[in-house]
Coordinates of N, CA and C in Angstrom, one line a residue:
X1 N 122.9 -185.7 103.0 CA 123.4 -184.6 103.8 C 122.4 -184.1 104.8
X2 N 122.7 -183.4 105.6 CA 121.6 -183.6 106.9 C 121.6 -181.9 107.1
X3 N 120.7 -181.4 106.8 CA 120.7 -179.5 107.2 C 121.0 -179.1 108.3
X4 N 122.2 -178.0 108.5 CA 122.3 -177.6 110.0 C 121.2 -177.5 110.8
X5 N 120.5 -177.1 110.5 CA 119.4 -176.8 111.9 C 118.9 -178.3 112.2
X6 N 118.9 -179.5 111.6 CA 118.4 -180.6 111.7 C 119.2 -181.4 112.4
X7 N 120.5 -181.1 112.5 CA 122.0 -181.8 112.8 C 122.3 -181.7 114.5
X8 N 121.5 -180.7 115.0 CA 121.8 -180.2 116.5 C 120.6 -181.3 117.0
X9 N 119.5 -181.5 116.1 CA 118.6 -181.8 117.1 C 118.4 -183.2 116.5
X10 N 119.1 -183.9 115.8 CA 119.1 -185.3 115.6 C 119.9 -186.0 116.6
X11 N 121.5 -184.9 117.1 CA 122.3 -185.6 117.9 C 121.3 -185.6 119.1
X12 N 120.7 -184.5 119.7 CA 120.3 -184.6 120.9 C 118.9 -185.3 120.7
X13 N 118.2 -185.8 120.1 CA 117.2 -187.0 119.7 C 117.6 -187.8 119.8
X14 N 119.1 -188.5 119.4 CA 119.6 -190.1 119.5 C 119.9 -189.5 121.1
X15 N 120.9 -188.9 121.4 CA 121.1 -189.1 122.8 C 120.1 -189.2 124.1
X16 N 119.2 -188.5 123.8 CA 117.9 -188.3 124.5 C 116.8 -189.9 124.4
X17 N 117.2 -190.4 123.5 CA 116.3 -191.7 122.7 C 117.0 -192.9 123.6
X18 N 118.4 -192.8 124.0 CA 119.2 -193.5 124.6 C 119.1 -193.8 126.1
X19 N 119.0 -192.0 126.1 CA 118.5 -192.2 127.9 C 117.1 -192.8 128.6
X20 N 116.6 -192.0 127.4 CA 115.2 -192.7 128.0 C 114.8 -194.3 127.7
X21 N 115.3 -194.9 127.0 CA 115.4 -196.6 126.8 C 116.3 -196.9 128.4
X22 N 117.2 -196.1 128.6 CA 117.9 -196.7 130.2 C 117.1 -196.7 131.2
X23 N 116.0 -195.7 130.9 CA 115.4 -194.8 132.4 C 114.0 -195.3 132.2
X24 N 113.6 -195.7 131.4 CA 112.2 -195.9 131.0 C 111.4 -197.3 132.3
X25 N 110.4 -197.0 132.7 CA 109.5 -197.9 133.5 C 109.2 -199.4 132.5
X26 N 108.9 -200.3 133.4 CA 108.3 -201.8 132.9 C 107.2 -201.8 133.5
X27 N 106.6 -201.1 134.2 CA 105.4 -201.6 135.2 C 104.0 -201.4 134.4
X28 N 104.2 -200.5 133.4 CA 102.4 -200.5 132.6 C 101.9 -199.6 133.1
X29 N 102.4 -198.9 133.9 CA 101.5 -197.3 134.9 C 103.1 -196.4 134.7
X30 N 101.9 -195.2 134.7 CA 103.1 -194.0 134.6 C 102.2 -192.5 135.0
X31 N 102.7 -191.4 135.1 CA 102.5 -190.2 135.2 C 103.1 -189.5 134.8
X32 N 102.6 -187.8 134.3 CA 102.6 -187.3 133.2 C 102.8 -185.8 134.0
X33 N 103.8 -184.6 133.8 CA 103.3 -183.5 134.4 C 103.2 -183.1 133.3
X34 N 102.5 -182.0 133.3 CA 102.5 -181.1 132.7 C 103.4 -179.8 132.2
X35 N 103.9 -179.5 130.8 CA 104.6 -178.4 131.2 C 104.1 -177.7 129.7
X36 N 105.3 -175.9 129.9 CA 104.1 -175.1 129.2 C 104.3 -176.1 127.5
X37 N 103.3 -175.3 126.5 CA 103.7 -175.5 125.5 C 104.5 -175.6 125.1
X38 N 105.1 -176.1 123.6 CA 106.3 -176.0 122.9 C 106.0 -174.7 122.0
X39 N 107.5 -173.9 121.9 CA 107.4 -173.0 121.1 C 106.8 -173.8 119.3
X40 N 106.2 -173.2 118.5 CA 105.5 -173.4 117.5 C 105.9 -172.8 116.5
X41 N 106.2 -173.2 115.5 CA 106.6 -172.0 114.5 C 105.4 -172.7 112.8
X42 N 105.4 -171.7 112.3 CA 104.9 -172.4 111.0 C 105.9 -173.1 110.1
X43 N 105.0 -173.9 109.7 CA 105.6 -174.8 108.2 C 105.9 -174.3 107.3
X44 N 106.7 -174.2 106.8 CA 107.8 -173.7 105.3 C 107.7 -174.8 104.3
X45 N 107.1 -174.5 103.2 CA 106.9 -175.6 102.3 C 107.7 -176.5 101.8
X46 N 109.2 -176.7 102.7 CA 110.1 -177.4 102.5 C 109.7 -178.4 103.9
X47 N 109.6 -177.7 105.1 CA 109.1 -178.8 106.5 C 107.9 -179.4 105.9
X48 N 106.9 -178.5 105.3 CA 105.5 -179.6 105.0 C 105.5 -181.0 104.5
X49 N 106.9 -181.1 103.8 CA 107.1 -182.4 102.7 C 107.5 -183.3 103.5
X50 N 106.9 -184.3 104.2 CA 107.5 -185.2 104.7 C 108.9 -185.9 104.7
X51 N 108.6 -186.2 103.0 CA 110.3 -186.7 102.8 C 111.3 -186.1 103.2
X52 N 111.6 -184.2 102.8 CA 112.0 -183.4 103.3 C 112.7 -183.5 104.7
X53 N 111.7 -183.6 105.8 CA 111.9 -183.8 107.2 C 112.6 -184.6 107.5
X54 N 112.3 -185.9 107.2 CA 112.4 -187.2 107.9 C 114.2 -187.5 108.2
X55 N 114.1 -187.8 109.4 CA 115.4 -188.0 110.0 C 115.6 -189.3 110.6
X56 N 116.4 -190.2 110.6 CA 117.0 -191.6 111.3 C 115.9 -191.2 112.7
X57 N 116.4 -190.6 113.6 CA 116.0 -190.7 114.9 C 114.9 -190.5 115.3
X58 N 114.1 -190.0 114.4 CA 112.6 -190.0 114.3 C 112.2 -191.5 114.1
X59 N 112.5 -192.4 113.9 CA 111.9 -193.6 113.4 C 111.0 -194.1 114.5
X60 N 111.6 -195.1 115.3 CA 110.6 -195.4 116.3 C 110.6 -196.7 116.1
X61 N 110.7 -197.9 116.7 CA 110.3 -198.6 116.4 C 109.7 -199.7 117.3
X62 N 109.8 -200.9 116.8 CA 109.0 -202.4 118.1 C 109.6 -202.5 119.5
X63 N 111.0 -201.8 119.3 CA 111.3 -201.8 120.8 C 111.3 -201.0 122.1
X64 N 110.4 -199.6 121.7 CA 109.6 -198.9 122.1 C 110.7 -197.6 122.0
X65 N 111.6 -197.0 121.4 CA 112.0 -195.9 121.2 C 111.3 -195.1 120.9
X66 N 111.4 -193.9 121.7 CA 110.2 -192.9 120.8 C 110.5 -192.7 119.9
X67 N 109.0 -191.7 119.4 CA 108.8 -191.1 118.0 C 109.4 -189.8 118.1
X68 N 110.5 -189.2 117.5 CA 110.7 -188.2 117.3 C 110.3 -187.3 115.8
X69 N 109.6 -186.2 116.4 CA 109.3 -185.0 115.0 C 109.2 -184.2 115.2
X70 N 109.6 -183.3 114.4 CA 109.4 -181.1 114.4 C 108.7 -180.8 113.5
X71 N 107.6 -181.6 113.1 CA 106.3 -181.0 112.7 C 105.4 -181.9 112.8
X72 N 104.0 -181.6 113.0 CA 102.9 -181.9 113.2 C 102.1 -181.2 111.7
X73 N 101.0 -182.1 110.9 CA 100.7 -181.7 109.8 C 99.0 -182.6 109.7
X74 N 98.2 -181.6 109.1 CA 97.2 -182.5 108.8 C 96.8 -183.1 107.7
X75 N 96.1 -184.0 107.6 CA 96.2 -185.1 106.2 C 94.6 -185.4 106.4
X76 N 94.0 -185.5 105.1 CA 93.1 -186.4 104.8 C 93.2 -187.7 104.8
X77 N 92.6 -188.6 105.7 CA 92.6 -190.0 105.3 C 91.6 -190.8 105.0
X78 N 91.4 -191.7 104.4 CA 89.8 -192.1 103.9 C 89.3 -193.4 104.9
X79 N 87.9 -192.1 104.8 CA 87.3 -192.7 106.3 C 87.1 -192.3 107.2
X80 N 88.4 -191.4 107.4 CA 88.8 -191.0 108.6 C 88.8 -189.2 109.0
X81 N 88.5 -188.9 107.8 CA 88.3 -187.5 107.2 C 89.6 -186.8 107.8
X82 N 90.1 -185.2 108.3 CA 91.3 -184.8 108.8 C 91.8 -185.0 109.4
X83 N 93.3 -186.0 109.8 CA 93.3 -186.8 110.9 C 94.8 -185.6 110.8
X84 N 95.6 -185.9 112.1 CA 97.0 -185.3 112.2 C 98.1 -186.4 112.0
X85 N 99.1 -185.9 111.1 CA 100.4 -187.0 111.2 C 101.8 -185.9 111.6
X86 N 102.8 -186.9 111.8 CA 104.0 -186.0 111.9 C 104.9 -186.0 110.7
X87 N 105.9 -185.6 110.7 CA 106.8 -184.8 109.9 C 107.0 -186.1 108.6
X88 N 106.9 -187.3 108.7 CA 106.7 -188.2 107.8 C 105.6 -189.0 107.5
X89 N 104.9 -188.3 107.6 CA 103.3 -188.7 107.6 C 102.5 -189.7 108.1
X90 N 103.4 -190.7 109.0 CA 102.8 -191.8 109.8 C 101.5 -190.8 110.9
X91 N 100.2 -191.4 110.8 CA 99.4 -190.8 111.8 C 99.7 -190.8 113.3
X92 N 99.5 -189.8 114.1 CA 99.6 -189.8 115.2 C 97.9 -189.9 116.2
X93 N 98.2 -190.3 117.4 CA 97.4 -191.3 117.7 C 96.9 -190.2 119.5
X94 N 95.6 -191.0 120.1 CA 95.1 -190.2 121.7 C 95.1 -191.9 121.7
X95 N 95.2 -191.7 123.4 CA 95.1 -193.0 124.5 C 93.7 -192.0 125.2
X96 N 92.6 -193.1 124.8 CA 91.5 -193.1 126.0 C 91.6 -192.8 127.4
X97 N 92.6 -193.3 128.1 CA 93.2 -193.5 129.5 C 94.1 -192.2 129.7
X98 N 94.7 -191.8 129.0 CA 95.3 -190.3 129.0 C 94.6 -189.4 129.7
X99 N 94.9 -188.1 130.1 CA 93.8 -187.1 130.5 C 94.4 -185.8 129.8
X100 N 93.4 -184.7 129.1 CA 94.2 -183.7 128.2 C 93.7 -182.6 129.9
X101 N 93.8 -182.5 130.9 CA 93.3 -181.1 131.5 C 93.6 -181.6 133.3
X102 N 95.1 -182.0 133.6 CA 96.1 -181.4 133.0 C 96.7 -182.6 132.5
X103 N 97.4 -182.1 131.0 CA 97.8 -183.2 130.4 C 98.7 -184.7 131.3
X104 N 98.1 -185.4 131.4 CA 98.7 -186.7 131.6 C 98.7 -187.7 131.2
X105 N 100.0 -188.7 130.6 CA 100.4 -189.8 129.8 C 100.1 -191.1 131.1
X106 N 99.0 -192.1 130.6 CA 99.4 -193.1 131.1 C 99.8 -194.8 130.6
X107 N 100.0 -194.3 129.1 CA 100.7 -195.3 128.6 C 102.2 -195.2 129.0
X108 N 103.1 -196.5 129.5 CA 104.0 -196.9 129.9 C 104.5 -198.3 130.0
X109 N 106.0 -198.3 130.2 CA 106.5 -200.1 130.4 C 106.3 -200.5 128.9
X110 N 105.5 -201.5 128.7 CA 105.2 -202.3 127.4 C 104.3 -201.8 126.6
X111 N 103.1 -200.8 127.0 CA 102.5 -200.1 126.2 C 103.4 -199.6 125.0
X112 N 104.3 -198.7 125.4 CA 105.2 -197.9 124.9 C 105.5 -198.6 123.7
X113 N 105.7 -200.0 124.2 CA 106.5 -200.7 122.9 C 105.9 -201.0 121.6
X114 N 104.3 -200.6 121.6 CA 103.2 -200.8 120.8 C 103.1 -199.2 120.0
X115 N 103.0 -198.3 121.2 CA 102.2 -196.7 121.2 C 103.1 -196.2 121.5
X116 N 104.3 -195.5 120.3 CA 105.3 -194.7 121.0 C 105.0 -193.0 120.8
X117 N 105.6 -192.5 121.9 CA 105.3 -191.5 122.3 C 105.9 -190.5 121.6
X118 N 105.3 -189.7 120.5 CA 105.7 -188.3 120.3 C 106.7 -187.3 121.0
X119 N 107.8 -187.5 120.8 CA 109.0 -186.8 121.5 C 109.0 -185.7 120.7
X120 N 109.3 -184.4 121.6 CA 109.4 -183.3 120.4 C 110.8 -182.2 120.9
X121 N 111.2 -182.1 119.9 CA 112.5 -181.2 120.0 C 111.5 -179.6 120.7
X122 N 112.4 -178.5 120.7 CA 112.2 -177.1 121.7 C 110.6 -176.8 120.8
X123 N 111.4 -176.3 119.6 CA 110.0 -176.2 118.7 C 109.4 -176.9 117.6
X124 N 108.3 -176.9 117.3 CA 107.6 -177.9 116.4 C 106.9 -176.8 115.4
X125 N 107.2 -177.5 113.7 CA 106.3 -176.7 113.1 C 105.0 -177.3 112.4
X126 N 104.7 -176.4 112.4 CA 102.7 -176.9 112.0 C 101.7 -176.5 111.2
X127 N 101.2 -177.4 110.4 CA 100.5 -177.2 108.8 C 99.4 -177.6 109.1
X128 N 98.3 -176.4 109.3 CA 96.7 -177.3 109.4 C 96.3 -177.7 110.7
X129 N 97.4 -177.4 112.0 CA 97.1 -177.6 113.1 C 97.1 -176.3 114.0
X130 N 95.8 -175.9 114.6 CA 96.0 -174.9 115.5 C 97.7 -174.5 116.5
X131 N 98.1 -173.9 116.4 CA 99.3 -173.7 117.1 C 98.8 -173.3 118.7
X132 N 98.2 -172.9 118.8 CA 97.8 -172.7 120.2 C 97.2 -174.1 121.3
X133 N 96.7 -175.0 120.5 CA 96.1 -176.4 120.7 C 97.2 -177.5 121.3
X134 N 98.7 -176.9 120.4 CA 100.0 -177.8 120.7 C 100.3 -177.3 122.2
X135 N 100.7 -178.2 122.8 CA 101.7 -178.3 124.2 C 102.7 -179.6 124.4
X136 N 102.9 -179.6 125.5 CA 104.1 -180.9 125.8 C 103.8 -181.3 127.6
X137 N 104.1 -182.2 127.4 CA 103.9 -183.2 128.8 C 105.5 -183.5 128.9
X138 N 106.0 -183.6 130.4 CA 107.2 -184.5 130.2 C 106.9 -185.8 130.8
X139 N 108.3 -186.5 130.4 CA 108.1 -188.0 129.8 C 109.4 -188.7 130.4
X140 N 109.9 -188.8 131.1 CA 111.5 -189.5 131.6 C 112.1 -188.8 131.4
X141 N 112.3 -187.6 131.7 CA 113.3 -186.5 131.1 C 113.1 -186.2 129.4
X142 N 112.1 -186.3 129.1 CA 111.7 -185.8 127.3 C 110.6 -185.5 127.7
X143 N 110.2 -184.4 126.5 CA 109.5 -184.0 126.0 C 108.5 -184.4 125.0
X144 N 107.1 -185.0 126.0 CA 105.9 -185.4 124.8 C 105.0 -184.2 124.0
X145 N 104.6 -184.5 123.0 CA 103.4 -183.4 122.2 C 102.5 -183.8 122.9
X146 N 101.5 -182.8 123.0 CA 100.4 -183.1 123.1 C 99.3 -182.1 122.2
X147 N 98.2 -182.5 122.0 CA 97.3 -181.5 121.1 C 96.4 -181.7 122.1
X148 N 95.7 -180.3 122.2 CA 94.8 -179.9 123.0 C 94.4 -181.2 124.5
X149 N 95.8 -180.6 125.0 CA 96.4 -181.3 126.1 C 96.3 -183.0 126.1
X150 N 96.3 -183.6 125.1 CA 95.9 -184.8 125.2 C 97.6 -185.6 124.7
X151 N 98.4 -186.4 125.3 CA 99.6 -187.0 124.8 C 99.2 -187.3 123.5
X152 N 100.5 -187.5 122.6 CA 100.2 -188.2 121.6 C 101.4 -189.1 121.0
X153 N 101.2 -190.2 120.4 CA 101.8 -191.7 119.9 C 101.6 -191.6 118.5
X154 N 102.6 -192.6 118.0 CA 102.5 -193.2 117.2 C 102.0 -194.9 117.0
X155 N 101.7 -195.4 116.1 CA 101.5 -197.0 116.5 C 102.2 -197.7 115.4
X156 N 103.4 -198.7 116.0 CA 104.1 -199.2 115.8 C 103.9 -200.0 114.4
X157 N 101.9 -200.5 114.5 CA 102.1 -200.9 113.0 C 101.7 -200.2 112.0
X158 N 101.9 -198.9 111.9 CA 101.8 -197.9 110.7 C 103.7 -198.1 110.4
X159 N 103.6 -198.9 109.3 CA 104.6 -198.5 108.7 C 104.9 -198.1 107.6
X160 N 103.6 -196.8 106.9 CA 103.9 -196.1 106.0 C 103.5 -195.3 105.8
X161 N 103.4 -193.7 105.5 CA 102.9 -192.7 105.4 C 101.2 -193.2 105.2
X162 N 100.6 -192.2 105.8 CA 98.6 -192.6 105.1 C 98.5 -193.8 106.1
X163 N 98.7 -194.6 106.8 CA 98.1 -195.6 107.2 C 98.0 -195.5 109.1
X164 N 96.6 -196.4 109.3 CA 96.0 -195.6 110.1 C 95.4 -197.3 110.9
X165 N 96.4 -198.1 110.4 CA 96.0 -199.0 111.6 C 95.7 -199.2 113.0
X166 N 96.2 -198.5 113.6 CA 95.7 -198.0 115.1 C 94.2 -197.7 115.1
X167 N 93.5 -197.0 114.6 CA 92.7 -196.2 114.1 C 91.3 -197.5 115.7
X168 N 90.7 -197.0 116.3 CA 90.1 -197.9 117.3 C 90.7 -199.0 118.3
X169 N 91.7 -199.1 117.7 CA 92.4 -200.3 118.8 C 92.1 -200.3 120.2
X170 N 91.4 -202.0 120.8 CA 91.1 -201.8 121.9 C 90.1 -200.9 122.1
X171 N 89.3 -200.4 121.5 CA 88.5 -198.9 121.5 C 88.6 -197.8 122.6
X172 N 89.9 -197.6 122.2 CA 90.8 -197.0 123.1 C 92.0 -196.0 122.4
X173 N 92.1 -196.7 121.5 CA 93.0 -195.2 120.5 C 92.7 -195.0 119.5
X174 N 92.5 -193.7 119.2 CA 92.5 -193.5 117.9 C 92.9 -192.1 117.2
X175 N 93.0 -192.1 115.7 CA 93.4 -191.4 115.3 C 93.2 -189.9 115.4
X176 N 94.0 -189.1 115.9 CA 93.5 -187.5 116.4 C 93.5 -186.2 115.2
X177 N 92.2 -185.4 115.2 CA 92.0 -184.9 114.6 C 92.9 -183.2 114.2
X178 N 92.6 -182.4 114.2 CA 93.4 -181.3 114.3 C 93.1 -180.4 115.3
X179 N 91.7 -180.7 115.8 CA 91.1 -179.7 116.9 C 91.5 -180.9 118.4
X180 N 91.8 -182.0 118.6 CA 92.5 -182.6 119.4 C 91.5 -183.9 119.5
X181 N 89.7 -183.8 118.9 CA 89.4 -185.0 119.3 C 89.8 -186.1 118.6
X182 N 89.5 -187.4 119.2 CA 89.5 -188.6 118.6 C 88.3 -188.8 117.2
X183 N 89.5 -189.1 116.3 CA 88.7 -189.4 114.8 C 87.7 -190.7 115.0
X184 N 86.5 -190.7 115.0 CA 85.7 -191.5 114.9 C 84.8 -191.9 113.6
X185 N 85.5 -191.2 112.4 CA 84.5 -191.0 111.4 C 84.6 -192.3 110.7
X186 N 83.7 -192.9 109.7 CA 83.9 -194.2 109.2 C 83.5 -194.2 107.9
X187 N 83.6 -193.0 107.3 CA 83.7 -192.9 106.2 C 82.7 -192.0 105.3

């Protein structure tokens, strides 16, 4: 059974997930405006639980759908010391090539299909992550997260809570911390 307040914004996540697979670029280059933050709310110890959260249309997967979540949460991971994940605990991820000031995405086309982009409903709630640090970039008509202006992804081959395969890829992404930089820790 799916909680009302989760039910408004699942439909408009698949339909929004739809459009932008129609409207989405192939070329590998893109641009990013900027817009204000997402409203923020805190985490309720029922959103902190991943399992809790987790919705079909959040998934995301190889064929570059975004990532949809309504919370951002921080996690220990080893190695990697406090990294950020979303609402089902897959880590979320910074592109090198990005710019956090003013935020712009330039992963696109096929990137996407690798590094999907953090879609976020009106508000997002947040455990362990500065609320002031969160914002949104738009994205084809969606709305990306960004933490301390920097876009943020998912990578396609995290496919399970805690894992952090992305973690340097390319030495170009990596896993983001809660104050917005890139995790570089190694243990």
């Amino acid at each position: 059974m799916i909680p009302r307040r989760i039910g408004p914004s699942l439909a408009l996540g698949l339909a929004s997930a739809f459009l932008l697979g129609a409207c989405s670029s192939s070329n590998g280059s893109g641009t990013g405006n900027a817009a204000p933050a997402a409203p923020v709310t805190s985490a309720t110890p029922a959103a902190s639980d991943p399992a809790a959260a987790t919705t079909a249309a959040g998934a995301g997967d190889a064929s570059g759908q975004p990532a949809t979540t309504a919370a951002v949460l921080t996690r220990s991971a080893q190695g990697l010391g406090s990294i950020v994940t979303d609402d089902k605990g897959l880590t979320l991820y910074r592109y090198d090539k990005d710019q956090p000031s003013p935020s712009k995405w330039t992963c696109s086309g096929t990137c996407t299909k690798t590094w999907l982009p953090v879609i976020v409903p009106e508000s997002v709630q947040t455990s362990g992550v500065e609320k002031s640090l969160l914002g949104t970039v738009h994205r084809n008509g969606r709305t990306q997260l960004t933490l301390a202006g920097w876009p943020l992804y998912r990578y396609v081959g995290d496919t399970a809570a805690g894992q952090t395969n992305g973690q340097g890829k390319d030495q170009e992404w990596y896993a983001v911390t809660p104050s917005g930089r890139k995790s570089t820790a190694t243990g």
